[in-house]
Amino acid sequence: MQVMKICSTKCILVLMLVFAFCIAQSLGETVTCFDRKSKCFLKLIQCPKECPSTSPVNPKYKACYLDCSSPICTAQCRNHKPRCTSEKIRIEKLGGVIYDSYLSGQLSVARALGDWHMKGPNGIDCPLSAEPELEEVILSEEHEFLIIACDGLWDVMSSQYAATIVRKELMLHNDPEKCSSEMVTEASKRKSCDNLTVMVVCFSSEPPPKIELPKMHRRRSISVEGLAFLKGVLACLDPPFVGGDDIVFYFHGKRNEHFTLVSDHHLQINARFIGLRPMGRTRDYTWIQALGILYNSHMFSIEAIKSAAWDDGVDHLMFTYKGEDLVLHEGYPTTWDSQEGDIKIERTSEKNSVLITLKEVAEISINVVPVTKEDDRIHNYRIPKDDCFAHLEVQFRFNGLSSQVEGLLGRTYQPDFKNPAKQGVAMPVVGGEDKYKTESLFSSECNSCIFSKAQASDQQVVMM
């Protein structure tokens, strides 16, 4: 009898596990966003039944995807691009080759009508498929317009960038035909080498309303001394940081040298320091002049432009992406997105202020400011007349750092880190010059750095 009871209990347990597994399989996976500005922030969004998994076992199946920058908080099925994991597996199994994100080095899409020279005999699977991706969307008041375009447009701009431009233009003139023409012109300026056809369809006769973003409030547990310090943060002696442990600290650094702020397996942030040392002083006054970011396969920098005199009417920010100058037009709102959608830059004012978003990993708020005459008078910097020492005021917010993260700032996010900054003093200073000094903005080498280019290139987005 006892044996039968045990057997019954085990059978019930197995049945419950199988039942739970079947429910999980039928419901599919959930995805979420870690960007606090997203409407989907920390919301568990169910994947559609057409694509229940973010990484389907069958390469012919669609993958679930959530666009955290979209005003519509809905999981979708990922576009069929050769570089997408599921499409790449399907293509390579059928003997296809992907070169520089292009199928056979020719097409940026993995599914298309036409292009018969790349397809096999009728009824035989081949790398280029004509099987379409269909999706039904129920329109709501939040849907404003639709952009229909061929890959000549999507080769040179992300969907988010296109939507931002169209929305901005519709707010100005509310003419979808003119928007379509402007998108073609913009793609041509970006040196698109493919056919260009764009159609903008508006769902309302009224122009899109202006979006008012709520101001973000930060709650930190900071000491009284820290709060007193923050009052003078804009006129600080050295770059200040607020660590992952909410402790405020300074780092002296050295002028004309580079130091690693964050070093993780797929992320490295370096800073270039500028400064001066008046006669009789034992160390430099320093400020951060530039940031260099290595993120997955991306290489990005933002710099404060050296200026003899400060002019509020001039933009003092300069950007580079993968070694080339990146132009971010003045005006608000102006945005730029990397083609993969991993990096987003948006102006938070007409000039000299931006927010950089590293998808699901970090937000970096940046203002470029000068050392003012009042700062010079108070701190006796002895600023020369030919340089206002334009520099970056930087605030960081991180979401997905590993427990092994290093860097002057990154190490404060280690779970067992004990901050050496002395509390109760006006200027708690930490060291680290020997551990985190690096050769350049884009160097991944320092005595304690852990960034790996190989791991970064293979980094996959982790979904819940």
mmCIF file of C-alpha atoms in Angstrom, residues 256-262 268-274 287-293 436 438 440-443:
data_model
loop_
_atom_site.group_PDB
_atom_site.id
_atom_site.type_symbol
_atom_site.label_atom_id
_atom_site.label_comp_id
_atom_site.label_asym_id
_atom_site.label_seq_id
_atom_site.Cartn_x
_atom_site.Cartn_y
_atom_site.Cartn_z
ATOM 1 C CA ASN A 256 46.273 64.115 -21.678
ATOM 2 C CA GLU A 257 45.899 60.498 -20.577
ATOM 3 C CA HIS A 258 43.173 57.857 -20.887
ATOM 4 C CA PHE A 259 41.490 55.762 -18.204
ATOM 5 C CA THR A 260 38.939 52.949 -18.320
ATOM 6 C CA LEU A 261 35.655 53.779 -16.604
ATOM 7 C CA VAL A 262 33.886 50.484 -17.388
ATOM 8 C CA GLN A 268 34.329 49.072 -22.599
ATOM 9 C CA ILE A 269 34.078 52.808 -21.843
ATOM 10 C CA ASN A 270 37.283 54.851 -21.788
ATOM 11 C CA ALA A 271 37.711 58.528 -20.937
ATOM 12 C CA ARG A 272 40.267 61.051 -22.151
ATOM 13 C CA PHE A 273 41.275 63.543 -19.478
ATOM 14 C CA ILE A 274 42.378 67.120 -20.102
ATOM 15 C CA TRP A 287 38.173 67.158 -16.656
ATOM 16 C CA ILE A 288 36.774 64.519 -19.031
ATOM 17 C CA GLN A 289 37.111 65.728 -22.632
ATOM 18 C CA ALA A 290 35.987 62.599 -24.518
ATOM 19 C CA LEU A 291 34.480 59.134 -24.141
ATOM 20 C CA GLY A 292 35.341 56.113 -26.290
ATOM 21 C CA ILE A 293 32.852 53.230 -26.297
ATOM 22 C CA TYR A 436 42.865 51.409 -15.310
ATOM 23 C CA THR A 438 44.897 52.692 -21.063
ATOM 24 C CA SER A 440 43.731 55.447 -26.202
ATOM 25 C CA LEU A 441 39.989 56.023 -26.404
ATOM 26 C CA PHE A 442 39.459 52.702 -28.173
ATOM 27 C CA SER A 443 42.050 50.539 -26.457
#
